[in-house]
Short mmCIF file of C-alpha atoms in Angstrom, two decimals:
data_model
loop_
_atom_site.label_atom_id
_atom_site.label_comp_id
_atom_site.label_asym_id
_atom_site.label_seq_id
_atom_site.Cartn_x
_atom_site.Cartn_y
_atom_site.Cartn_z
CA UNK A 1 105.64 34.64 139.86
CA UNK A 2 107.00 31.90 142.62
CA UNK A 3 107.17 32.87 145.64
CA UNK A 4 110.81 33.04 146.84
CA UNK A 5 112.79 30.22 148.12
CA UNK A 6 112.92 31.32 151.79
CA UNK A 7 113.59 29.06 154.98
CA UNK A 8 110.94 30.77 157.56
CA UNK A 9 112.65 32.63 160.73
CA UNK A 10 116.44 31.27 159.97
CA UNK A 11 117.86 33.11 163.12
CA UNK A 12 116.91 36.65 164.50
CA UNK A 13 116.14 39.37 162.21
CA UNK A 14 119.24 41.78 162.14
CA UNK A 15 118.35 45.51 162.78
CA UNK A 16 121.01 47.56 162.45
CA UNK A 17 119.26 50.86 162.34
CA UNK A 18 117.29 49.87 159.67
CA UNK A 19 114.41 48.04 159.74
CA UNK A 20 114.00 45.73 156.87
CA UNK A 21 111.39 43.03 155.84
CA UNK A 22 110.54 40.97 152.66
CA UNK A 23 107.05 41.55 151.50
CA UNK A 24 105.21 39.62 148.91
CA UNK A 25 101.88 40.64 147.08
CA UNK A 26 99.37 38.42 146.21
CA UNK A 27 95.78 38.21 144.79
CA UNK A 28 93.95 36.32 146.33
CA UNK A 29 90.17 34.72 145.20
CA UNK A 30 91.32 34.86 141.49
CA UNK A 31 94.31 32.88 139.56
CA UNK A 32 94.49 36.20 136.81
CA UNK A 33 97.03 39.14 138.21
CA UNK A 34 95.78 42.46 138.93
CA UNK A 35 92.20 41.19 140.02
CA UNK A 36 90.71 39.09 143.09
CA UNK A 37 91.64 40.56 146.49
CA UNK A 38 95.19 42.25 147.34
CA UNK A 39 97.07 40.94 150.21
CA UNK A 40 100.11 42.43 151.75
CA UNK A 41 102.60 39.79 153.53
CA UNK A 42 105.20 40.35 155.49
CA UNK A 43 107.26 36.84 155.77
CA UNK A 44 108.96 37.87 159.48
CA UNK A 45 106.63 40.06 161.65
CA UNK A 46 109.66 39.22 164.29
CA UNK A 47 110.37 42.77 165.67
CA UNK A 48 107.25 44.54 164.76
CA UNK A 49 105.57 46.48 167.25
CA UNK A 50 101.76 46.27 166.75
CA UNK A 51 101.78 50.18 166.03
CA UNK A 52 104.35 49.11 163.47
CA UNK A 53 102.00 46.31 161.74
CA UNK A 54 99.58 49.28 161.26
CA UNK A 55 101.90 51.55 159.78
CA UNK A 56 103.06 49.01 157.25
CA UNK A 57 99.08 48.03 156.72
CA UNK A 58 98.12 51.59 155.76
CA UNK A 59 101.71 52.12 153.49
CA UNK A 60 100.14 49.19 151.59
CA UNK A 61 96.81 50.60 151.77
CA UNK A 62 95.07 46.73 151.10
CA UNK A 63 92.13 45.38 152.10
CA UNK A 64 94.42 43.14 154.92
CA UNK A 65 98.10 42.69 155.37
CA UNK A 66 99.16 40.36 157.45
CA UNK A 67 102.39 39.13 159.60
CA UNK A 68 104.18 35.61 159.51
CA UNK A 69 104.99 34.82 163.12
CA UNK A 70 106.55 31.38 164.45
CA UNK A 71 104.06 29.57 166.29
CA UNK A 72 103.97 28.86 169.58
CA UNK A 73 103.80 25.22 169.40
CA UNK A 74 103.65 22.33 166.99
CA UNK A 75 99.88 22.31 166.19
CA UNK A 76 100.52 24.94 163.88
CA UNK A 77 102.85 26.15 161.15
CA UNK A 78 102.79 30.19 161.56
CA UNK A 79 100.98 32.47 163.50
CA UNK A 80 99.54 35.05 161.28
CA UNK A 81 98.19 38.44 162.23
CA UNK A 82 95.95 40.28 159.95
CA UNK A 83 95.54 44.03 159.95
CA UNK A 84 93.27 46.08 158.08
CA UNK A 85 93.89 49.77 157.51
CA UNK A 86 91.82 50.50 161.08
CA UNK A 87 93.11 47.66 162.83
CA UNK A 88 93.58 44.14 163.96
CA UNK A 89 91.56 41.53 163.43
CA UNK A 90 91.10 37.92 164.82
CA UNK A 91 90.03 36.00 161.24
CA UNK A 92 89.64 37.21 157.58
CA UNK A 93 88.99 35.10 154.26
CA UNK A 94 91.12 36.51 152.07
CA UNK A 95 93.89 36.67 154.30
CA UNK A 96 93.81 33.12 155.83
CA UNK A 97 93.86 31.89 152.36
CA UNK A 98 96.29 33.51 150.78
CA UNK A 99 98.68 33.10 153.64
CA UNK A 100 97.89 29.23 153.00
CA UNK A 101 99.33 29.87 150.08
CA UNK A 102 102.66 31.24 150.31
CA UNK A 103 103.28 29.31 153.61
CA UNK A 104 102.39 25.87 151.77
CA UNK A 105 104.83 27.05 148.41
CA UNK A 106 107.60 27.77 151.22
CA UNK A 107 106.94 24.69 153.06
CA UNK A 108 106.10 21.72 150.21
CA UNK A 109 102.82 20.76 152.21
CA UNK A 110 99.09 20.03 151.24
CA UNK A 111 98.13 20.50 154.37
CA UNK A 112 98.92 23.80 156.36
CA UNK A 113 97.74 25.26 159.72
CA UNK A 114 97.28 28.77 160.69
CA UNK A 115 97.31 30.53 164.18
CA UNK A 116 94.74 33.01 164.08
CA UNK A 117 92.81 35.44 166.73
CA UNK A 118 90.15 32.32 166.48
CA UNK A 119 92.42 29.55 167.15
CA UNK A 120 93.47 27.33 164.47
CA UNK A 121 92.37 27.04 160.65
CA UNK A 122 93.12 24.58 158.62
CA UNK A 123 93.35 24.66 154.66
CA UNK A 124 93.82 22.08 152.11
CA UNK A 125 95.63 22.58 149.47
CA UNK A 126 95.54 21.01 145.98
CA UNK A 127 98.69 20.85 143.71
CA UNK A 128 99.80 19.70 140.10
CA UNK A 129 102.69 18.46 140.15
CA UNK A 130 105.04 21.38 141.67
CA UNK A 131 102.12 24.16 141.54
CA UNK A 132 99.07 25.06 144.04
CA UNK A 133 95.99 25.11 142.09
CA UNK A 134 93.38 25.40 144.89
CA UNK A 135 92.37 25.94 148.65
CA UNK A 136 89.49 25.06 151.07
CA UNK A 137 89.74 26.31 154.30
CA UNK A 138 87.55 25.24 157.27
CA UNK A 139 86.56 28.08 159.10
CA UNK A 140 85.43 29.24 162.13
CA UNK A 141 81.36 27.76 162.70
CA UNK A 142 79.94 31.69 162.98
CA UNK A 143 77.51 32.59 165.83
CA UNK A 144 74.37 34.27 164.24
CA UNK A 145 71.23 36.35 165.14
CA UNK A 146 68.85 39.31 164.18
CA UNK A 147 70.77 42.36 163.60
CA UNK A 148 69.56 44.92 165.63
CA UNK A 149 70.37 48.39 163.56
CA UNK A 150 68.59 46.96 160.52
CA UNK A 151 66.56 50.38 159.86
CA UNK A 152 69.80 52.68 160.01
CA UNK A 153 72.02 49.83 157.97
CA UNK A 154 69.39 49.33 154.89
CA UNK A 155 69.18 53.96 155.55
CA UNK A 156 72.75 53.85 154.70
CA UNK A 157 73.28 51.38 152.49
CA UNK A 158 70.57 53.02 150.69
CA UNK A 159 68.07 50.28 149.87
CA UNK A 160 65.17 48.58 151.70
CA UNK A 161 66.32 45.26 150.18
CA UNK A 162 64.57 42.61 148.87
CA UNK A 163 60.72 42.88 149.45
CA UNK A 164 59.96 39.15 150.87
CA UNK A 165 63.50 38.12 151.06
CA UNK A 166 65.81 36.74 154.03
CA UNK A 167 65.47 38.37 157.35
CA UNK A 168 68.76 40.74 157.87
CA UNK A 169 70.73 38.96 160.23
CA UNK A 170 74.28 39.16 161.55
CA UNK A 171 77.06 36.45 161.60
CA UNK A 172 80.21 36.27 164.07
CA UNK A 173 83.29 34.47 162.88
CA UNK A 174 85.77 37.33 164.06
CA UNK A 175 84.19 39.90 161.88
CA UNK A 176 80.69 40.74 162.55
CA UNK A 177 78.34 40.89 159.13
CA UNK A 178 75.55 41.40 158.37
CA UNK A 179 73.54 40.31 155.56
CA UNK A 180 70.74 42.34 152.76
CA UNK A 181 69.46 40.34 150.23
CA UNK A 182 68.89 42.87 147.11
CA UNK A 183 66.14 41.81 144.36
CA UNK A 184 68.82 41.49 141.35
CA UNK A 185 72.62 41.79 140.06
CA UNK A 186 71.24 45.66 138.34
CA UNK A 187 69.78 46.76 141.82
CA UNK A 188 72.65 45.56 143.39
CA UNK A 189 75.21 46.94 140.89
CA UNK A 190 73.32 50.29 142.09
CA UNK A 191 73.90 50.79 145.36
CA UNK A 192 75.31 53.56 146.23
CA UNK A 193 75.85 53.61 149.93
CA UNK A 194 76.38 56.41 152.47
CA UNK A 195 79.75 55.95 153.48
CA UNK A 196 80.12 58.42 156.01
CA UNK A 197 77.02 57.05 157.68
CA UNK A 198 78.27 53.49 156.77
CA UNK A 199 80.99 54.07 159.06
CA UNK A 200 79.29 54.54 161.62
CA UNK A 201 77.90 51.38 161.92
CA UNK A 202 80.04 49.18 163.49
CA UNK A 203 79.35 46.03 161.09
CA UNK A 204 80.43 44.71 157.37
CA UNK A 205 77.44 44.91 155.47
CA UNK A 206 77.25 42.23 152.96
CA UNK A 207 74.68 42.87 149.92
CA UNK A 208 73.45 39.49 147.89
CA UNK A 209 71.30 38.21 145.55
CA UNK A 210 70.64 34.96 143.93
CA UNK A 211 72.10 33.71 140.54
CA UNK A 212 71.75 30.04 138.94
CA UNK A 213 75.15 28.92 140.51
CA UNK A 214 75.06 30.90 143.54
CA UNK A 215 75.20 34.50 144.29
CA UNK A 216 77.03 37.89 143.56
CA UNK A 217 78.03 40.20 146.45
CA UNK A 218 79.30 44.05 147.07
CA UNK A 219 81.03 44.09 150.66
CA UNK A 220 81.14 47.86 152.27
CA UNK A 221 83.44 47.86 155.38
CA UNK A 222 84.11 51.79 155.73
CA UNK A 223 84.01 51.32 159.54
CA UNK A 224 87.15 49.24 159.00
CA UNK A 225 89.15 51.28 156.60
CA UNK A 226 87.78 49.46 153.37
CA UNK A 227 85.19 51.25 151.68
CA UNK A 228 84.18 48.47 149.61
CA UNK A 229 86.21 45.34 149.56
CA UNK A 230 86.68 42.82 146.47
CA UNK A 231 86.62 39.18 147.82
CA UNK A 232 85.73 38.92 151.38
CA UNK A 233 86.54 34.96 152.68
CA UNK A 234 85.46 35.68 156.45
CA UNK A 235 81.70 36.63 154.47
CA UNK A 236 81.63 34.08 152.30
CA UNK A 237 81.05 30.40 154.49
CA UNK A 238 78.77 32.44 156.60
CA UNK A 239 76.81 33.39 153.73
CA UNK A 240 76.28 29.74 152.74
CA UNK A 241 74.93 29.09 156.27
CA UNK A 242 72.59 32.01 156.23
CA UNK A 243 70.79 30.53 152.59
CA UNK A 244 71.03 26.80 154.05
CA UNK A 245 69.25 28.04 157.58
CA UNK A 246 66.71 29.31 155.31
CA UNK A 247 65.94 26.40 153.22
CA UNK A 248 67.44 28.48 150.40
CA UNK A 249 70.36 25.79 149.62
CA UNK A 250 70.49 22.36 151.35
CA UNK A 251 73.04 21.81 153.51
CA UNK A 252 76.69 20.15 152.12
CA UNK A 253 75.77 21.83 148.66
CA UNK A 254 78.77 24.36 147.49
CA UNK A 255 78.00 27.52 145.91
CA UNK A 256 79.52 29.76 144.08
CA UNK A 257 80.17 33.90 145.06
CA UNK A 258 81.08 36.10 142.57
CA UNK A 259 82.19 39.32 143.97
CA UNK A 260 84.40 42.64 143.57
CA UNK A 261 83.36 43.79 139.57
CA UNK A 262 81.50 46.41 140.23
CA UNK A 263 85.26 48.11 142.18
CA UNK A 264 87.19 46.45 138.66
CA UNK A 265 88.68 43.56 140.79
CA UNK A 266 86.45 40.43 139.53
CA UNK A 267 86.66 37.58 142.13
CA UNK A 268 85.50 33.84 142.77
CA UNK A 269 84.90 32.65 145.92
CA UNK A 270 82.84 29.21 146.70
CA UNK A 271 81.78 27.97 150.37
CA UNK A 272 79.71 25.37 151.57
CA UNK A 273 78.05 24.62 155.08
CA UNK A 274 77.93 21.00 156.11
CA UNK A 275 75.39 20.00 159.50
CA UNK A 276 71.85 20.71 159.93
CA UNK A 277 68.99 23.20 160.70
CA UNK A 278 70.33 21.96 164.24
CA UNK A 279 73.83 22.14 164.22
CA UNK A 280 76.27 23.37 161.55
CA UNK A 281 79.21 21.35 161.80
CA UNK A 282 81.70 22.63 159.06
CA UNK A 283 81.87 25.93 157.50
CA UNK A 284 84.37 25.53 154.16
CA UNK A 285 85.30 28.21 151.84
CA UNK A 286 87.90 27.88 148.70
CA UNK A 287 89.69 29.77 146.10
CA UNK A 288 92.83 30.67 143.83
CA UNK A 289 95.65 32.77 144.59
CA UNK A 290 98.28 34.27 142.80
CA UNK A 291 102.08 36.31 143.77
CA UNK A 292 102.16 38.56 141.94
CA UNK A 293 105.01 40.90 143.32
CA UNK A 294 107.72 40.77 145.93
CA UNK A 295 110.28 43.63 147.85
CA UNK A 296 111.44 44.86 150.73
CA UNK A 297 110.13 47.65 152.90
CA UNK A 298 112.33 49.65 154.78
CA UNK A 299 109.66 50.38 158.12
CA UNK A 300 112.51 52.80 159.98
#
């Protein structure tokens, strides 16, 4: 499906007791409909209240939806908000990228640049001939560090993890995750977390293990209103700088992250760090997208 030939905030929204917004749907982390990870976008946020962004998030009931706002100046071509089912947040993956998308189908550019809650990201786009076939977008560098409710994280998540592997440590890049290398793809496919005790930890817990190209991961995020989530972008570069602080990858080498089976919404995601043990100096993570389905939503 294209996405729709519109020209982006062409005068005010009209509101005449109804309020009315285009939508699109699209997968995101996959180029096959009906897998990777759903996003909700609304192509005018104009004249949404934040309680209204919610609403709209938890009527789609994604992962992330996010909001097309003009930006404020002319380093940037929209200012997107993302929303989760529990609430705002500065940066996602998933989002980012698949917001690239539409925005560079609308637009005709290679090159597009997103206002986010952590300033501005960049993605490249590839194309042949009229079609996007690919995205890398540079992230935010995370901050990282021990995380300090290992015990009651690996007590919910229901494993002790990998007996000799990585140290559990949490990454900032807007979301806060932490990472629990499991022993192999069959003990990860079995976890069976805790949810309700899950929630309570106020972190996305990101399960890995090794494969010859790179690694499969299960995301839980119950504290954020997504149980477990099938492609998570924002997880995905800071995973890459986790194995390369480790001497696990060497820095600049891309790997690939296979992710969201086990929940019947196969994904590919692939990121690579660039820098040094020192200083990491580019975080990059890419992926497919595809529309796959496009509306209105009445909101009043």
């Amino acid at each position: 499906m294209r996405v729709p030939g519109t020209k982006l905030w062409a005068g005010e929204p009209v509101d005449s007791g109804e309020l009315v917004r285009e939508f699109l749907i699209a997968d995101v982390f996959t180029d096959t409909p009906l897998e990777g990870n759903q996003l909700g976008i609304f192509l005018d946020g104009r004249g949404l209240s934040d309680e209204m962004m919610l609403k709209a998030t938890r009527e789609m009931n994604f992962a992330e939806t996010v909001f097309f706002l003009p930006p404020a100046g002319q380093d940037a071509d929209a200012h997107v908000r993302i929303f989760t089912p529990g609430r705002e947040l500065p940066f996602a993956g998933h989002p980012t990228l698949g917001s690239a998308w539409v925005l560079g189908a609308i637009l005709g550019k290679q090159t597009v640049t997103l206002r986010t809650g952590m300033g501005l990201v960049r993605v490249e786009l590839s194309r042949e001939q009229d079609a996007i076939t690919f995205g890398w977008m540079e992230q935010p560098v995370p901050t990282w560090g021990p995380y300090d409710r290992t015990a009651e994280l690996l007590g919910a998540l229901g494993t002790a993890g990998k007996p000799g592997g990585l140290p559990v440590e949490s990454y900032r890049n807007g979301p806060l995750t932490a990472y629990v290398e499991i022993s192999t793809e069959e003990a990860l496919d079995a976890l069976d977390p805790d949810m309700r005790k899950l929630a309570g930890i106020p972190v996305n817990a990101s399960c890995f293990t090794r494969t010859r190209n790179g690694c499969t991961t299960r995301m839980f995020a119950p504290a954020l209103g997504v149980p477990e989530d099938p492609a998570t972008g924002s997880a995905a570069g800071p995973l890459a700088v986790h194995l390369a602080r480790h001497g696990r990858i060497e820095f600049g080498e891309q790997i690939e992250i296979r992710q969201g089976s086990c929940i019947n919404r196969p994904s590919v995601l692939y990121a690579r760090a660039d820098g040094t043990q020192h200083a990491v100096e580019r975080v990059l993570v890419g992926g497919k997208a595809v529309v796959v389905a496009r509306g209105e939503y009445r909101l009043r």
